[in-house]
PDB file of C-alpha atoms in Angstrom:
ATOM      1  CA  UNK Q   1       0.000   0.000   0.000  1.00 46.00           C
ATOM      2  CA  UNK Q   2       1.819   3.212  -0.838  1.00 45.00           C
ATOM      3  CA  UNK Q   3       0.612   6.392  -0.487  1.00 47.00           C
ATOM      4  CA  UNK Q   4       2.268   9.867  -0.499  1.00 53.00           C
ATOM      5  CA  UNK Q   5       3.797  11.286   2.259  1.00 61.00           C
ATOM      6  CA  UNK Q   6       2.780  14.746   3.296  1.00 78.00           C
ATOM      7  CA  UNK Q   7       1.046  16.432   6.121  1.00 85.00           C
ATOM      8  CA  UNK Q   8      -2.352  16.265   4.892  1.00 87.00           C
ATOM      9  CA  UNK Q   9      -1.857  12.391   4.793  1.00 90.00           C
ATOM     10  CA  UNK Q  10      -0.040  12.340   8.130  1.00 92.00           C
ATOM     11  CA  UNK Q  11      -3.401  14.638   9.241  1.00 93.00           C
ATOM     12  CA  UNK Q  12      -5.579  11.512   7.600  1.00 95.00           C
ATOM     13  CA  UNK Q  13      -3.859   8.584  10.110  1.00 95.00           C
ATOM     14  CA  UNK Q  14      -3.275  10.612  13.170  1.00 95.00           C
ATOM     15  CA  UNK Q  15      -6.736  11.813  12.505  1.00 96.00           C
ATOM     16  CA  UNK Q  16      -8.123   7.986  12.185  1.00 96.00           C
ATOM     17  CA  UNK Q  17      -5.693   6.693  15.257  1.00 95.00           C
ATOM     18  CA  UNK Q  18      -7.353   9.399  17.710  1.00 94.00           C
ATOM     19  CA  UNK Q  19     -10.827   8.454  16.701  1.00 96.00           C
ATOM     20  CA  UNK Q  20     -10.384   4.676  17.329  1.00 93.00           C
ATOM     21  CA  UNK Q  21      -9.150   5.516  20.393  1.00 92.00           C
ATOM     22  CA  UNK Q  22     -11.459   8.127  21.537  1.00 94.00           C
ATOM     23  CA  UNK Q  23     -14.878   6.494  19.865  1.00 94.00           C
ATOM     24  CA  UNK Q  24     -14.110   3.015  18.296  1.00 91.00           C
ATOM     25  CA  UNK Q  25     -13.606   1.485  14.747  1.00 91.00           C
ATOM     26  CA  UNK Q  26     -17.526   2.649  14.195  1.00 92.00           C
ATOM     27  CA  UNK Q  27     -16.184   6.388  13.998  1.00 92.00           C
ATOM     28  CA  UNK Q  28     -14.310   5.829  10.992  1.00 93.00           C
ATOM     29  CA  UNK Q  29     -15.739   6.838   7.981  1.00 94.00           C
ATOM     30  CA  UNK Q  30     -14.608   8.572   5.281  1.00 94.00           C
ATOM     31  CA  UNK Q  31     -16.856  11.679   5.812  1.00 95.00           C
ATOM     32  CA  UNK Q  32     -15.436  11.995   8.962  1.00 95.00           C
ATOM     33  CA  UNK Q  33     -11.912  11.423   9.095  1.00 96.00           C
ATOM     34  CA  UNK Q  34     -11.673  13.611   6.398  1.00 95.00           C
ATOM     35  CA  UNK Q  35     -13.755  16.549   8.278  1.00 95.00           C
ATOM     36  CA  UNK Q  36     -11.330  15.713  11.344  1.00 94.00           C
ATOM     37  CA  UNK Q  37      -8.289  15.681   9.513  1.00 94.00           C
ATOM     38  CA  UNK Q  38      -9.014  19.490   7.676  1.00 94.00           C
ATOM     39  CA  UNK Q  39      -9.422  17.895   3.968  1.00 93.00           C
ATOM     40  CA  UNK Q  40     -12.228  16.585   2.251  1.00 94.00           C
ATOM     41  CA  UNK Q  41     -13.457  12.993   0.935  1.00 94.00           C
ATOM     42  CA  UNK Q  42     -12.105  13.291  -2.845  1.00 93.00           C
ATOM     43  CA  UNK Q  43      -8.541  14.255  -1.126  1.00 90.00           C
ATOM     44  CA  UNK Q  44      -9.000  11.079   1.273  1.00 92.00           C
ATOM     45  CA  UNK Q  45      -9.764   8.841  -1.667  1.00 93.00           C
ATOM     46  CA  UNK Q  46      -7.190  10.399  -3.565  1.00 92.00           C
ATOM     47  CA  UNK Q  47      -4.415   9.907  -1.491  1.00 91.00           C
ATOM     48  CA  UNK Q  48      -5.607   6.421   0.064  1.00 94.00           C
ATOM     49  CA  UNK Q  49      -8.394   4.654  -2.053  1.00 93.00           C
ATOM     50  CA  UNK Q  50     -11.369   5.385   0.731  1.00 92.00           C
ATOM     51  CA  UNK Q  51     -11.420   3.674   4.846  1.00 93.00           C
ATOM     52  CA  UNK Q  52      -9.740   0.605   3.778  1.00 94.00           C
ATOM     53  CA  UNK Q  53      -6.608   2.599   2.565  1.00 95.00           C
ATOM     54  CA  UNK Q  54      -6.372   4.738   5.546  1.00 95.00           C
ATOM     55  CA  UNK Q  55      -6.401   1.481   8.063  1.00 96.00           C
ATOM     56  CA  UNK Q  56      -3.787   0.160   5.520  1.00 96.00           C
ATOM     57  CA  UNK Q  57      -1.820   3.440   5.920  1.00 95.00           C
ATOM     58  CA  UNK Q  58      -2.452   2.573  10.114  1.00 96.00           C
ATOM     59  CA  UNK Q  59      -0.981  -0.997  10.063  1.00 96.00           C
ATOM     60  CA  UNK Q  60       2.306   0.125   7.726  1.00 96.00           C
ATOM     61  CA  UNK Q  61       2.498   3.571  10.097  1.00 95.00           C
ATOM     62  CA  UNK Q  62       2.758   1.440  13.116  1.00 96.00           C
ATOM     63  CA  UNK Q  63       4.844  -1.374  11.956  1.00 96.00           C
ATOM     64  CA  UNK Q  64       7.114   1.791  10.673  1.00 96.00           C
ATOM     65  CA  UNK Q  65       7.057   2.628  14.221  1.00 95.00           C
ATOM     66  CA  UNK Q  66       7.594  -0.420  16.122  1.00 97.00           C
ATOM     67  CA  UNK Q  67      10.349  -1.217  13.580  1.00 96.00           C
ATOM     68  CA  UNK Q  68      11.911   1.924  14.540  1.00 97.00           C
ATOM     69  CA  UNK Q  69      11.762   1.417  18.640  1.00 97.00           C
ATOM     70  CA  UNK Q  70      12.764  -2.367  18.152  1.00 97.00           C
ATOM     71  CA  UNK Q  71      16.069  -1.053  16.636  1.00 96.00           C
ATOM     72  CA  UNK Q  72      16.693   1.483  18.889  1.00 97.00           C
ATOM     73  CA  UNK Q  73      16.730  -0.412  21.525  1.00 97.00           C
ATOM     74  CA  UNK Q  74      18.666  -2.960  19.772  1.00 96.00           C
ATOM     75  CA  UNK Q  75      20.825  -1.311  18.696  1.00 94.00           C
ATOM     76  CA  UNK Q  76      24.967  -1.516  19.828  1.00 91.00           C
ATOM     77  CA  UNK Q  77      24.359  -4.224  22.124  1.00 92.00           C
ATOM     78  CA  UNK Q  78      26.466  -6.505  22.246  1.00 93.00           C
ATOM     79  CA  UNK Q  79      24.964  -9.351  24.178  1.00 96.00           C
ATOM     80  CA  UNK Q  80      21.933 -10.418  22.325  1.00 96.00           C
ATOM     81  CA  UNK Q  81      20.345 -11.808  25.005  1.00 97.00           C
ATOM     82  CA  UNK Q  82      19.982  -8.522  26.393  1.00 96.00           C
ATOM     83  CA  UNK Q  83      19.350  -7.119  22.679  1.00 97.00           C
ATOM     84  CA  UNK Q  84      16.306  -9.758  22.774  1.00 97.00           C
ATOM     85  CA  UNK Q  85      15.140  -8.301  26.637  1.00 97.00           C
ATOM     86  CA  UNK Q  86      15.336  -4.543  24.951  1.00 97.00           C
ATOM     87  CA  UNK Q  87      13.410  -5.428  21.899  1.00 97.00           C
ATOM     88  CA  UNK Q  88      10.712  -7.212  24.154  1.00 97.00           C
ATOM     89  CA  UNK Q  89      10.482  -4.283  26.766  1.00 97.00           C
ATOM     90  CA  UNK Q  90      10.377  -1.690  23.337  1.00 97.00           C
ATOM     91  CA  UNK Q  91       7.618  -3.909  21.460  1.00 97.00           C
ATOM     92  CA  UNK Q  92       5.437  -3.424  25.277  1.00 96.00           C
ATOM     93  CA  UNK Q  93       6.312   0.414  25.225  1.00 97.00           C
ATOM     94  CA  UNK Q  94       4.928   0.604  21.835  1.00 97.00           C
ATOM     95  CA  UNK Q  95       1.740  -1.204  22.539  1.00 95.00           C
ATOM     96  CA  UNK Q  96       1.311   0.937  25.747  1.00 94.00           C
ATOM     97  CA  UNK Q  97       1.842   4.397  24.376  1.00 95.00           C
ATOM     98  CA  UNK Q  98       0.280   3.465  20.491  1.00 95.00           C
ATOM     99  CA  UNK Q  99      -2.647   1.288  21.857  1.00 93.00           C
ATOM    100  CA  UNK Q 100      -5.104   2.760  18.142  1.00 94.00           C
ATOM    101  CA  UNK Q 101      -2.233   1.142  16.219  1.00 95.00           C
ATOM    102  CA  UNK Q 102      -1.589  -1.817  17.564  1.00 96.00           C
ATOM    103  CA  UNK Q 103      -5.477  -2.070  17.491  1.00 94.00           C
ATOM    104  CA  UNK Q 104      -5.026  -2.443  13.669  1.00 96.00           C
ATOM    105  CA  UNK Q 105      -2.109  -4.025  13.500  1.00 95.00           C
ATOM    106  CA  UNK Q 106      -2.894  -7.086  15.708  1.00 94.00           C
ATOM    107  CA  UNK Q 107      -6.473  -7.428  17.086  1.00 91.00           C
ATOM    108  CA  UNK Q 108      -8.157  -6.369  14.077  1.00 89.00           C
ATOM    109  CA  UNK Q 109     -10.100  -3.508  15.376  1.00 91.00           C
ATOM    110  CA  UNK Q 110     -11.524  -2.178  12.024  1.00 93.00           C
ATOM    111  CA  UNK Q 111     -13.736  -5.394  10.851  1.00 89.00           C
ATOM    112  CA  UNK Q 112     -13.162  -6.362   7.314  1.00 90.00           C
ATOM    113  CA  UNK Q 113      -9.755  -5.024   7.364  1.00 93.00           C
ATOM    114  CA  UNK Q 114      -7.210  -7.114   6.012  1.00 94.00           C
ATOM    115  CA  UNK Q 115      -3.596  -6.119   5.039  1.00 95.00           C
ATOM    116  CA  UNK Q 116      -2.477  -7.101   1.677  1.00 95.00           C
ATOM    117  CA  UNK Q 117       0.866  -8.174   0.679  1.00 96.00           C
ATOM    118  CA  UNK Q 118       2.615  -5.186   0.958  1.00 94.00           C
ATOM    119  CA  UNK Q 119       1.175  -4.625   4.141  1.00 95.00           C
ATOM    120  CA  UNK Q 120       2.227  -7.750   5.489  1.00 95.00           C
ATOM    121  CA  UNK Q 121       6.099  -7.918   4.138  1.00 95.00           C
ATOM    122  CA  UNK Q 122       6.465  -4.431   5.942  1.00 95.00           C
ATOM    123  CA  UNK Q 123       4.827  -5.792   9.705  1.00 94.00           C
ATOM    124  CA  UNK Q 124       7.460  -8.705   9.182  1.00 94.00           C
ATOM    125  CA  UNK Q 125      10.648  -6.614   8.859  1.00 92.00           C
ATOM    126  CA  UNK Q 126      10.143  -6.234  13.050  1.00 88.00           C
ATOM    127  CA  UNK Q 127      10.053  -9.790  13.441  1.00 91.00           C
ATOM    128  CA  UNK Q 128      12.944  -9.615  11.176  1.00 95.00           C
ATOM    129  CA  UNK Q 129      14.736  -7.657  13.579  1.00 94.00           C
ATOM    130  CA  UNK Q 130      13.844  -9.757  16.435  1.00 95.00           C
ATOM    131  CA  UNK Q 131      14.545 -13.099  14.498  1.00 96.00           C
ATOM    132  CA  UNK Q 132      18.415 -11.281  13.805  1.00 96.00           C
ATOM    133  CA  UNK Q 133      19.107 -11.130  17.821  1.00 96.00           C
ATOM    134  CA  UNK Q 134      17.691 -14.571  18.493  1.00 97.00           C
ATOM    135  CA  UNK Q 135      20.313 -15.665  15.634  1.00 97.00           C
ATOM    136  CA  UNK Q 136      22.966 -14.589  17.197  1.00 96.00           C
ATOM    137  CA  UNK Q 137      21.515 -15.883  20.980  1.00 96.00           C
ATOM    138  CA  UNK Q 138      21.553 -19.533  19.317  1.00 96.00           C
ATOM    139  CA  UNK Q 139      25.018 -19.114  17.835  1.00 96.00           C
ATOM    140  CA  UNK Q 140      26.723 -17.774  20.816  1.00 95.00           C
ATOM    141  CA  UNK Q 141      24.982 -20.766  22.711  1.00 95.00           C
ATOM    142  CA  UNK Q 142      25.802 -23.500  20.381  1.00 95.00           C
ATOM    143  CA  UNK Q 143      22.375 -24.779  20.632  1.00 95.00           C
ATOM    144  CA  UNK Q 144      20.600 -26.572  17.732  1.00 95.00           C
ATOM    145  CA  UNK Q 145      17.147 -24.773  18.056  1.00 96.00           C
ATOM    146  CA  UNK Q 146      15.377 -23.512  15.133  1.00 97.00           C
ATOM    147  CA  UNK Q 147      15.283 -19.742  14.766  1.00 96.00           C
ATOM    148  CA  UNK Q 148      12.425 -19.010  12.999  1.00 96.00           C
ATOM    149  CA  UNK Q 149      10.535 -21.090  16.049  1.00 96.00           C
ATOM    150  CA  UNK Q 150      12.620 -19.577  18.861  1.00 97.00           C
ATOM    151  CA  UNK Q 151      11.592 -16.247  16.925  1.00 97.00           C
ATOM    152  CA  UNK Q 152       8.021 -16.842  17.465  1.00 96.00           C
ATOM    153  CA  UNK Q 153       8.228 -17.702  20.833  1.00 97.00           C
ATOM    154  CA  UNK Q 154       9.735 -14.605  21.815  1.00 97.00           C
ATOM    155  CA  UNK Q 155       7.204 -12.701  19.906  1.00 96.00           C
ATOM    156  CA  UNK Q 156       4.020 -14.742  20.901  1.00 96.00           C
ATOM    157  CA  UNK Q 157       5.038 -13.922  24.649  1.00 97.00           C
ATOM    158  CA  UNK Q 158       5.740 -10.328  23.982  1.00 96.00           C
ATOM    159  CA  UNK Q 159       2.227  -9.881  22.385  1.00 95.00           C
ATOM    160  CA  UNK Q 160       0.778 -12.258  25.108  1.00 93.00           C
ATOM    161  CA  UNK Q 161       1.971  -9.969  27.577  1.00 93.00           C
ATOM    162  CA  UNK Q 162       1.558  -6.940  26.299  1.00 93.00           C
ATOM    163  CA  UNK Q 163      -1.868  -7.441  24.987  1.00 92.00           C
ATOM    164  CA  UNK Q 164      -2.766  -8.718  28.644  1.00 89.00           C
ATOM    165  CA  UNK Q 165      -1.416  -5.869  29.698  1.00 90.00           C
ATOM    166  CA  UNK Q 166      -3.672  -3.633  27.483  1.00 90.00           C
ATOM    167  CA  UNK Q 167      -7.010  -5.503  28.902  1.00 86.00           C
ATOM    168  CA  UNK Q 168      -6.398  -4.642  31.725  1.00 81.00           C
ATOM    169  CA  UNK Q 169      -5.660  -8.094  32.929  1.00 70.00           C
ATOM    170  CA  UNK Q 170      -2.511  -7.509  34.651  1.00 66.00           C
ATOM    171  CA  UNK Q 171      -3.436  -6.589  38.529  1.00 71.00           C
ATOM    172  CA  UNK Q 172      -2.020  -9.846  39.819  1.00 71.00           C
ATOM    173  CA  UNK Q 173       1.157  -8.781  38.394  1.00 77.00           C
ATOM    174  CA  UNK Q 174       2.638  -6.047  40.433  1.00 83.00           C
ATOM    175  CA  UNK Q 175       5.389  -4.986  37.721  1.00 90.00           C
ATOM    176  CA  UNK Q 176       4.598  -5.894  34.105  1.00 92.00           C
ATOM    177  CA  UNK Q 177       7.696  -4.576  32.088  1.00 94.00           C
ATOM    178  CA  UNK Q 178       9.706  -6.536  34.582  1.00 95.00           C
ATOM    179  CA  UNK Q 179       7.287  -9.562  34.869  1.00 94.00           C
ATOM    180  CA  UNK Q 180       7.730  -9.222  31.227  1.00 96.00           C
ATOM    181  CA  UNK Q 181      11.851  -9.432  31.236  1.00 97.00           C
ATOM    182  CA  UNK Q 182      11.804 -12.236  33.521  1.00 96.00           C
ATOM    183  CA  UNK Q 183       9.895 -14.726  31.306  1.00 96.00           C
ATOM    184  CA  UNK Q 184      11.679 -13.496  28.478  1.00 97.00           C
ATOM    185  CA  UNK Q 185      14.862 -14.664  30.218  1.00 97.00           C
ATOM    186  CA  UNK Q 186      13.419 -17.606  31.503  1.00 97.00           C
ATOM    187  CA  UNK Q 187      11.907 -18.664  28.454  1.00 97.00           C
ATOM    188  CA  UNK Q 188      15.173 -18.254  26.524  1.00 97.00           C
ATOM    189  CA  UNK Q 189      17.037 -20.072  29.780  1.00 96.00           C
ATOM    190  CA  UNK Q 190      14.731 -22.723  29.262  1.00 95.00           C
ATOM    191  CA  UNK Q 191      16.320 -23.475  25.957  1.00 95.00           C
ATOM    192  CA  UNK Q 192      19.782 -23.033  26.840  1.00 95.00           C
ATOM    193  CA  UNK Q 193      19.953 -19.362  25.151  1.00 95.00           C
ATOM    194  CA  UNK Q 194      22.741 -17.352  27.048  1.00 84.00           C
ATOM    195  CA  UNK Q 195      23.667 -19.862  29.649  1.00 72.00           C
ATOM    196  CA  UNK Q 196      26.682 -20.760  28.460  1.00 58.00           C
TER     197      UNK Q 196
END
């Protein structure tokens, strides 16, 4: 899904991410997001193709995003056991502080939506990133684990716990983001990742 990048598109998905936030996937329509955002409908279908575009332009905006945090906190270091503990702790922040994104991007909060091709190869570049660390974790262990299914592990935990977190769910835990380190490590212990 490409679109062009300029403020009155920008306008268009911050526009879109405040209403599901503020009202629900039933606020977004067209007519709306486009009075919101300061344009008008033929702009809005120009630049995006109508409501399905702009919740396309909300999934690649937030993958954009979390692909951004995951690497800065990544970045430079030089354990990657701790590289995989940052990216986990950045993939909760995101959640947290972009809840209308990851929304779209995971629970499907705009029925019908579903992200094409394009869509899809840019959410995987995160896991990408992820998949990178936990390459290096197995190497520097000598273990003979599959990456692409230690990758997923990681990843299903840091969603399970970060969408738990975003329910609400979490008051028997007294400190998530550190609830949420420790079973990363202990997960990754439990296959002889970074114990050597």
């Amino acid at each position: 899904m490409r679109r062009k990048q300029d403020d009155v598109s920008d306008a268009v998905i911050q526009t879109a991410c405040r209403l599901l936030s503020t009202e629900g996937a039933e606020a977004l329509t067209t007519r709306r997001i486009a009075a919101e955002a300061g344009t008008t409908t033929m702009a809005l279908y120009t630049r995006f193709g109508g409501k399905e575009g702009v919740t396309a332009a909300v999934y690649v905006e937030g993958f954009l995003k979390m692909e951004r945090a995951l690497s800065r906190a990544m970045k430079g270091n030089s354990d990657p056991v701790s590289a995989i503990v940052a990216g986990a702790l950045a993939y909760r922040r995101f959640g947290l502080r972009h809840a209308p994104y990851y929304g779209v991007m995971f629970h499907r909060t705009v029925q019908g939506f579903e992200p094409d091709e394009e869509c899809r190869r840019v959410a995987l570049r995160s896991l990408d990133l992820l998949g990178l660390q936990v390459q290096r974790a197995i190497d520097d262990s000598q273990v003979d684990l599959d990456v692409m299914s230690m990758t997923l592990a990681v990843w299903a935990l840091c969603h399970g716990a970060t969408s738990i977190e975003l329910d609400h769910a979490t008051s028997m835990i007294p400190d998530p983001e550190a609830g949420l380190d420790a079973a990363i490590r202990a997960l990754l212990r439990g296959f002889s990742i970074g114990t050597a």
